[in-house]
Amino acid sequence: MTLSFNPELDLTITRIIKAPRSAVWKAWTQRALFEQWWVPAPAKCRIVAMDLAPGGAFVTRISENGGDFQPHLDACFLAVDDQRRLVFTNALTGGWRPAEQPFMTAVIALSDHADGTDYTAHVMHKSNADRSMHEEMGFHDGWGTVARQLAELVEGKA
Amino acid sequence: MTLSFNPELDLTITRIIKAPRSAVWKAWTQRALFEQWWVPAPAKCRIVAMDLAPGGAFVTRISENGGDFQPHLDACFLAVDDQRRLVFTNALTGGWRPAEQPFMTAVIALSDHADGTDYTAHVMHKSNADRSMHEEMGFHDGWGTVARQLAELVEGKA
């Protein structure tokens, strides 16, 4: 389906990644690669579940400052379109069950670009208040940092 | 994906409908038929949106006692498997956006039965408290009544 951007409710980051879509997709969907960029360094990421299908669980944990791994994301995939798009939400958990703390749906879109891949992370909220909270929590810094880490990994600069 | 029943969190109704799956599917997916059974008579139903695809909006309104049409369901389809299964949730609205009042995900499953169709509505909640609230709101009576209305319609008794 075609999604439209609502500036009152949504946040977006885009980045041109100098690598083909296939490489970006691989870094998103292969666990050993994904864990290298999904949280801002030096924090570490561990995948608990990454069931790449509609309804599949998507659960990650994070370790900051060398501490124990703590809950990070507990979400559910909604769409997995090979090398084109991933959609997931934390309004649902794996198996499409309603979640305790719903907040956002993310659409990760990859399209061809003269220099490689046009990479977009589009994040939808239920209200302007939630959008503002996410922005104040550091959306642009956080999602921007990990998009940079993803780019550096697939561009061979990591 | 295979879904498992969690008796602490889920509610289910089943009914053997004496008509083929194709007829039950038609009554679910053709607007003029669907509006005839989706709310308990004599209340009336009006479809606002029924975009039968993952991410598609599913919005209905209800008129009770001859009054104005009021909000009823505001949901999003998650899976639409022809003549087999429909999954929708009110944790999201159309386009997969997080909803203001998330509560349940419903899985409607049709399978062949010697007498016609084995019809199941499986409803998932985030907590036992939500499950209990739904049960006390009259889940079995409400969903049971409309399953009977659906059966009567496709069995030619409506």
Tab-separated table of C-alpha atoms in Angstrom:
chain	number	residue	atom	x	y	z
A	1	MET	CA	0.000	0.000	0.000
A	2	THR	CA	1.015	3.579	-0.583
A	3	LEU	CA	1.747	5.490	2.583
A	4	SER	CA	1.567	9.234	2.886
A	5	PHE	CA	3.694	11.407	5.139
A	6	ASN	CA	1.791	13.347	7.787
A	7	PRO	CA	4.078	16.085	9.185
A	8	GLU	CA	1.891	16.423	12.302
A	9	LEU	CA	2.322	12.768	13.251
A	10	ASP	CA	5.389	11.386	11.513
A	11	LEU	CA	9.175	11.597	11.686
A	12	THR	CA	11.495	10.659	8.848
A	13	ILE	CA	15.180	10.339	8.194
A	14	THR	CA	16.704	9.721	4.790
A	15	ARG	CA	20.250	8.923	3.728
A	16	ILE	CA	21.913	8.093	0.437
A	17	ILE	CA	23.920	4.936	1.020
A	18	LYS	CA	26.730	4.270	-1.454
A	19	ALA	CA	25.975	0.587	-1.888
A	20	PRO	CA	23.349	-1.378	-3.815
A	21	ARG	CA	19.951	-2.176	-2.319
A	22	SER	CA	20.918	-5.839	-2.049
A	23	ALA	CA	23.749	-4.960	0.350
A	24	VAL	CA	21.558	-2.720	2.512
A	25	TRP	CA	18.874	-5.410	2.642
A	26	LYS	CA	21.459	-7.984	3.700
A	27	ALA	CA	22.661	-5.721	6.535
A	28	TRP	CA	19.046	-5.404	7.667
A	29	THR	CA	18.120	-9.076	7.476
A	30	GLN	CA	21.265	-11.036	8.368
A	31	ARG	CA	21.544	-11.197	12.126
A	32	ALA	CA	25.318	-10.984	12.450
A	33	LEU	CA	25.362	-7.864	10.270
A	34	PHE	CA	22.275	-6.263	11.808
A	35	GLU	CA	23.676	-6.491	15.336
A	36	GLN	CA	26.670	-4.392	14.204
A	37	TRP	CA	24.704	-1.220	13.464
A	38	TRP	CA	21.199	-1.279	15.078
A	39	VAL	CA	22.182	0.590	18.287
A	40	PRO	CA	24.507	3.597	18.576
A	41	ALA	CA	28.085	2.492	19.359
A	42	PRO	CA	29.585	1.729	21.786
A	43	ALA	CA	26.322	0.171	23.021
A	44	LYS	CA	25.883	-3.422	21.846
A	45	CYS	CA	22.830	-5.084	20.297
A	46	ARG	CA	21.597	-8.650	20.572
A	47	ILE	CA	18.738	-10.036	18.493
A	48	VAL	CA	16.248	-12.121	20.448
A	49	ALA	CA	13.861	-12.698	17.521
A	50	MET	CA	13.848	-11.627	13.880
A	51	ASP	CA	11.148	-13.639	12.134
A	52	LEU	CA	11.070	-11.937	8.734
A	53	ALA	CA	7.425	-12.436	7.767
A	54	PRO	CA	4.144	-10.612	8.430
A	55	GLY	CA	3.231	-11.363	12.055
A	56	GLY	CA	6.803	-12.367	12.888
A	57	ALA	CA	8.439	-11.241	16.124
A	58	PHE	CA	11.192	-8.608	16.027
A	59	VAL	CA	12.861	-8.319	19.419
A	60	THR	CA	16.210	-6.755	20.258
A	61	ARG	CA	18.156	-6.084	23.462
A	62	ILE	CA	20.797	-3.498	24.243
A	63	SER	CA	23.860	-3.374	26.494
A	64	GLU	CA	25.152	0.067	27.407
A	65	ASN	CA	28.478	0.741	29.127
A	66	GLY	CA	29.288	-2.972	29.215
A	67	GLY	CA	26.263	-3.756	31.390
A	68	ASP	CA	23.670	-6.497	31.108
A	69	PHE	CA	21.480	-6.697	28.023
A	70	GLN	CA	18.211	-4.854	28.654
A	71	PRO	CA	14.939	-4.749	26.683
A	72	HIS	CA	15.201	-2.498	23.625
A	73	LEU	CA	12.588	-3.195	20.940
A	74	ASP	CA	9.640	-5.605	21.192
A	75	ALA	CA	7.810	-5.442	17.887
A	76	CYS	CA	6.077	-7.319	15.107
A	77	PHE	CA	6.796	-7.311	11.372
A	78	LEU	CA	3.851	-6.187	9.254
A	79	ALA	CA	5.346	-6.359	5.756
A	80	VAL	CA	8.584	-7.798	4.394
A	81	ASP	CA	9.008	-6.947	0.713
A	82	ASP	CA	12.310	-8.341	-0.516
A	83	GLN	CA	14.971	-5.633	-1.018
A	84	ARG	CA	12.268	-2.926	-1.066
A	85	ARG	CA	10.521	-2.435	2.262
A	86	LEU	CA	10.237	-3.557	5.877
A	87	VAL	CA	7.349	-2.471	8.080
A	88	PHE	CA	7.200	-3.184	11.820
A	89	THR	CA	5.314	-1.843	14.826
A	90	ASN	CA	5.652	-1.993	18.593
A	91	ALA	CA	1.854	-1.616	18.852
A	92	LEU	CA	1.889	-5.397	18.347
A	93	THR	CA	4.174	-8.184	19.517
A	94	GLY	CA	5.021	-11.368	17.588
A	95	GLY	CA	1.915	-13.149	16.285
A	96	TRP	CA	0.138	-9.777	15.977
A	97	ARG	CA	-0.875	-9.623	19.662
A	98	PRO	CA	-1.622	-6.095	21.017
A	99	ALA	CA	1.370	-4.763	22.962
A	100	GLU	CA	1.587	-3.326	26.463
A	101	GLN	CA	3.344	-0.126	25.376
A	102	PRO	CA	2.365	0.796	21.800
A	103	PHE	CA	4.171	3.782	20.368
A	104	MET	CA	5.188	3.651	16.711
A	105	THR	CA	5.131	1.953	13.327
A	106	ALA	CA	8.298	2.158	11.195
A	107	VAL	CA	8.501	1.826	7.435
A	108	ILE	CA	12.014	1.217	6.099
A	109	ALA	CA	12.109	1.848	2.360
A	110	LEU	CA	14.945	1.206	-0.076
A	111	SER	CA	14.983	2.555	-3.599
A	112	ASP	CA	17.606	2.819	-6.303
A	113	HIS	CA	19.689	6.004	-6.481
A	114	ALA	CA	22.443	7.076	-8.869
A	115	ASP	CA	24.967	6.753	-6.006
A	116	GLY	CA	23.543	3.519	-4.589
A	117	THR	CA	20.481	3.359	-2.369
A	118	ASP	CA	17.999	5.967	-1.208
A	119	TYR	CA	17.296	4.811	2.359
A	120	THR	CA	14.305	6.131	4.296
A	121	ALA	CA	13.060	5.370	7.789
A	122	HIS	CA	9.550	6.737	8.172
A	123	VAL	CA	8.093	6.525	11.683
A	124	MET	CA	4.371	6.986	12.376
A	125	HIS	CA	2.755	7.883	15.699
A	126	LYS	CA	-0.845	8.063	16.865
A	127	SER	CA	-0.682	11.706	17.923
A	128	ASN	CA	1.327	14.876	17.663
A	129	ALA	CA	2.189	14.475	21.368
A	130	ASP	CA	3.807	11.093	20.705
A	131	ARG	CA	5.635	12.507	17.690
A	132	SER	CA	6.989	15.373	19.829
A	133	MET	CA	8.007	13.005	22.605
A	134	HIS	CA	9.915	10.849	20.113
A	135	GLU	CA	11.604	13.907	18.661
A	136	GLU	CA	12.610	15.096	22.157
A	137	MET	CA	13.878	11.602	23.031
A	138	GLY	CA	16.391	12.156	20.239
A	139	PHE	CA	14.799	10.598	17.174
A	140	HIS	CA	16.955	12.375	14.617
A	141	ASP	CA	20.177	11.778	16.519
A	142	GLY	CA	19.372	8.140	17.302
A	143	TRP	CA	17.916	6.993	13.984
A	144	GLY	CA	20.417	9.200	12.147
A	145	THR	CA	23.369	7.665	14.001
A	146	VAL	CA	22.331	4.101	13.279
A	147	ALA	CA	21.610	4.927	9.613
A	148	ARG	CA	25.183	6.280	9.460
A	149	GLN	CA	26.481	3.086	11.095
A	150	LEU	CA	24.480	1.011	8.577
A	151	ALA	CA	25.914	3.067	5.707
A	152	GLU	CA	29.485	2.746	7.006
A	153	LEU	CA	29.071	-1.007	7.355
A	154	VAL	CA	27.800	-1.598	3.818
A	155	GLU	CA	30.125	1.016	2.303
A	156	GLY	CA	33.040	-0.895	3.826
A	157	LYS	CA	34.119	1.934	6.143
A	158	ALA	CA	33.043	0.357	9.435
B	1	MET	CA	2.164	-17.902	10.496
B	2	THR	CA	0.806	-20.413	12.971
B	3	LEU	CA	-0.968	-18.849	15.902
B	4	SER	CA	-1.409	-20.547	19.228
B	5	PHE	CA	-4.338	-20.109	21.586
B	6	ASN	CA	-3.466	-18.623	24.976
B	7	PRO	CA	-6.399	-19.206	27.351
B	8	GLU	CA	-5.157	-16.470	29.694
B	9	LEU	CA	-5.273	-13.811	26.980
B	10	ASP	CA	-7.571	-14.978	24.205
B	11	LEU	CA	-11.261	-15.481	23.503
B	12	THR	CA	-12.643	-17.702	20.754
B	13	ILE	CA	-15.953	-18.610	19.231
B	14	THR	CA	-16.477	-21.363	16.683
B	15	ARG	CA	-19.490	-22.311	14.609
B	16	ILE	CA	-20.132	-24.885	11.902
B	17	ILE	CA	-21.748	-23.013	9.028
B	18	LYS	CA	-23.718	-25.144	6.566
B	19	ALA	CA	-22.364	-23.462	3.452
B	20	PRO	CA	-19.075	-23.676	1.547
B	21	ARG	CA	-16.073	-21.514	2.461
B	22	SER	CA	-16.545	-19.505	-0.730
B	23	ALA	CA	-19.998	-18.353	0.443
B	24	VAL	CA	-18.761	-17.409	3.935
B	25	TRP	CA	-15.833	-15.508	2.420
B	26	LYS	CA	-18.226	-13.636	0.111
B	27	ALA	CA	-20.393	-12.603	3.076
B	28	TRP	CA	-17.273	-11.308	4.809
B	29	THR	CA	-15.803	-9.417	1.868
B	30	GLN	CA	-18.750	-8.073	-0.148
B	31	ARG	CA	-19.942	-4.869	1.476
B	32	ALA	CA	-23.679	-5.256	0.853
B	33	LEU	CA	-23.611	-8.738	2.408
B	34	PHE	CA	-21.271	-7.847	5.275
B	35	GLU	CA	-23.468	-4.969	6.443
B	36	GLN	CA	-26.348	-7.441	6.882
B	37	TRP	CA	-24.740	-9.457	9.680
B	38	TRP	CA	-21.789	-7.571	11.318
B	39	VAL	CA	-23.789	-5.998	14.174
B	40	PRO	CA	-26.525	-7.671	16.246
B	41	ALA	CA	-29.984	-6.937	14.790
B	42	PRO	CA	-31.925	-4.707	14.969
B	43	ALA	CA	-28.889	-2.399	15.059
B	44	LYS	CA	-27.657	-1.439	11.599
B	45	CYS	CA	-24.100	-1.431	10.219
B	46	ARG	CA	-22.483	0.844	7.679
B	47	ILE	CA	-19.020	0.229	6.233
B	48	VAL	CA	-16.820	3.330	6.055
B	49	ALA	CA	-13.715	1.498	4.774
B	50	MET	CA	-12.955	-2.109	3.907
B	51	ASP	CA	-9.642	-2.134	2.071
B	52	LEU	CA	-8.959	-5.866	1.875
B	53	ALA	CA	-5.158	-5.900	1.923
B	54	PRO	CA	-2.447	-5.837	4.587
B	55	GLY	CA	-2.391	-2.267	5.950
B	56	GLY	CA	-5.870	-1.563	4.607
B	57	ALA	CA	-8.399	0.345	6.693
B	58	PHE	CA	-11.388	-1.512	8.147
B	59	VAL	CA	-13.879	0.948	9.616
B	60	THR	CA	-17.535	0.356	10.479
B	61	ARG	CA	-20.289	2.413	12.100
B	62	ILE	CA	-23.391	1.323	13.987
B	63	SER	CA	-26.887	2.726	14.392
B	64	GLU	CA	-28.859	1.506	17.402
B	65	ASN	CA	-32.559	2.122	17.974
B	66	GLY	CA	-32.843	4.027	14.694
B	67	GLY	CA	-30.360	6.693	15.849
B	68	ASP	CA	-27.423	8.265	14.058
B	69	PHE	CA	-24.516	6.098	12.943
B	70	GLN	CA	-21.807	6.102	15.620
B	71	PRO	CA	-18.191	4.875	15.593
B	72	HIS	CA	-18.008	1.088	15.921
B	73	LEU	CA	-14.745	-0.444	14.697
B	74	ASP	CA	-11.634	1.455	13.553
B	75	ALA	CA	-9.087	-1.143	12.564
B	76	CYS	CA	-6.445	-2.248	10.081
B	77	PHE	CA	-6.194	-5.474	8.110
B	78	LEU	CA	-3.005	-7.427	8.768
B	79	ALA	CA	-3.542	-10.487	6.562
B	80	VAL	CA	-6.086	-11.323	3.878
B	81	ASP	CA	-5.686	-14.934	2.720
B	82	ASP	CA	-8.331	-15.684	0.099
B	83	GLN	CA	-11.142	-17.900	1.440
B	84	ARG	CA	-8.947	-18.977	4.381
B	85	ARG	CA	-8.181	-16.215	6.854
B	86	LEU	CA	-8.643	-12.549	7.727
B	87	VAL	CA	-6.592	-10.855	10.439
B	88	PHE	CA	-7.295	-7.334	11.683
B	89	THR	CA	-6.439	-5.237	14.732
B	90	ASN	CA	-7.685	-2.056	16.349
B	91	ALA	CA	-4.170	-1.499	17.748
B	92	LEU	CA	-3.536	0.077	14.338
B	93	THR	CA	-5.625	2.184	11.971
B	94	GLY	CA	-5.498	2.119	8.166
B	95	GLY	CA	-1.946	2.406	6.825
B	96	TRP	CA	-0.631	0.628	9.953
B	97	ARG	CA	-0.618	3.778	12.126
B	98	PRO	CA	-0.759	3.171	15.920
B	99	ALA	CA	-4.303	3.671	17.215
B	100	GLU	CA	-5.602	5.827	20.062
B	101	GLN	CA	-7.455	2.972	21.769
B	102	PRO	CA	-5.743	-0.343	21.060
B	103	PHE	CA	-7.544	-3.379	22.418
B	104	MET	CA	-7.581	-6.542	20.278
B	105	THR	CA	-6.436	-8.471	17.239
B	106	ALA	CA	-8.952	-10.804	15.584
B	107	VAL	CA	-8.150	-13.816	13.424
B	108	ILE	CA	-11.095	-15.112	11.393
B	109	ALA	CA	-10.331	-18.602	10.097
B	110	LEU	CA	-12.343	-20.695	7.645
B	111	SER	CA	-11.683	-24.383	7.072
B	112	ASP	CA	-13.564	-27.158	5.322
B	113	HIS	CA	-15.969	-29.269	7.380
B	114	ALA	CA	-18.168	-32.244	6.413
B	115	ASP	CA	-21.241	-30.020	6.887
B	116	GLY	CA	-19.777	-26.928	5.206
B	117	THR	CA	-17.377	-24.535	6.948
B	118	ASP	CA	-15.674	-24.591	10.318
B	119	TYR	CA	-15.733	-20.895	11.262
B	120	THR	CA	-13.531	-19.536	14.051
B	121	ALA	CA	-13.121	-16.033	15.425
B	122	HIS	CA	-10.048	-15.927	17.637
B	123	VAL	CA	-9.503	-12.666	19.531
B	124	MET	CA	-6.180	-11.802	21.188
B	125	HIS	CA	-5.596	-9.250	23.966
B	126	LYS	CA	-2.469	-7.839	25.581
B	127	SER	CA	-3.413	-8.904	29.102
B	128	ASN	CA	-5.715	-11.091	31.135
B	129	ALA	CA	-7.409	-7.898	32.371
B	130	ASP	CA	-8.322	-6.899	28.797
B	131	ARG	CA	-9.522	-10.428	28.059
B	132	SER	CA	-11.757	-10.357	31.156
B	133	MET	CA	-13.107	-6.913	30.269
B	134	HIS	CA	-13.985	-8.127	26.763
B	135	GLU	CA	-15.680	-11.207	28.210
B	136	GLU	CA	-17.689	-9.050	30.633
B	137	MET	CA	-18.621	-6.636	27.821
B	138	GLY	CA	-20.399	-9.635	26.296
B	139	PHE	CA	-17.867	-11.147	23.906
B	140	HIS	CA	-19.568	-14.543	23.608
B	141	ASP	CA	-23.045	-13.089	23.209
B	142	GLY	CA	-21.939	-10.396	20.742
B	143	TRP	CA	-19.564	-12.370	18.542
B	144	GLY	CA	-21.825	-15.440	18.873
B	145	THR	CA	-24.871	-13.477	17.724
B	146	VAL	CA	-23.184	-12.072	14.657
B	147	ALA	CA	-21.697	-15.476	13.761
B	148	ARG	CA	-25.281	-16.829	13.909
B	149	GLN	CA	-26.451	-13.951	11.699
B	150	LEU	CA	-23.629	-14.679	9.251
B	151	ALA	CA	-24.569	-18.391	9.227
B	152	GLU	CA	-28.265	-17.629	8.676
B	153	LEU	CA	-27.420	-15.302	5.809
B	154	VAL	CA	-25.211	-17.765	3.929
B	155	GLU	CA	-27.429	-20.747	4.788
B	156	GLY	CA	-30.351	-18.855	3.197
B	157	LYS	CA	-32.367	-18.551	6.418
B	158	ALA	CA	-31.950	-14.808	6.985
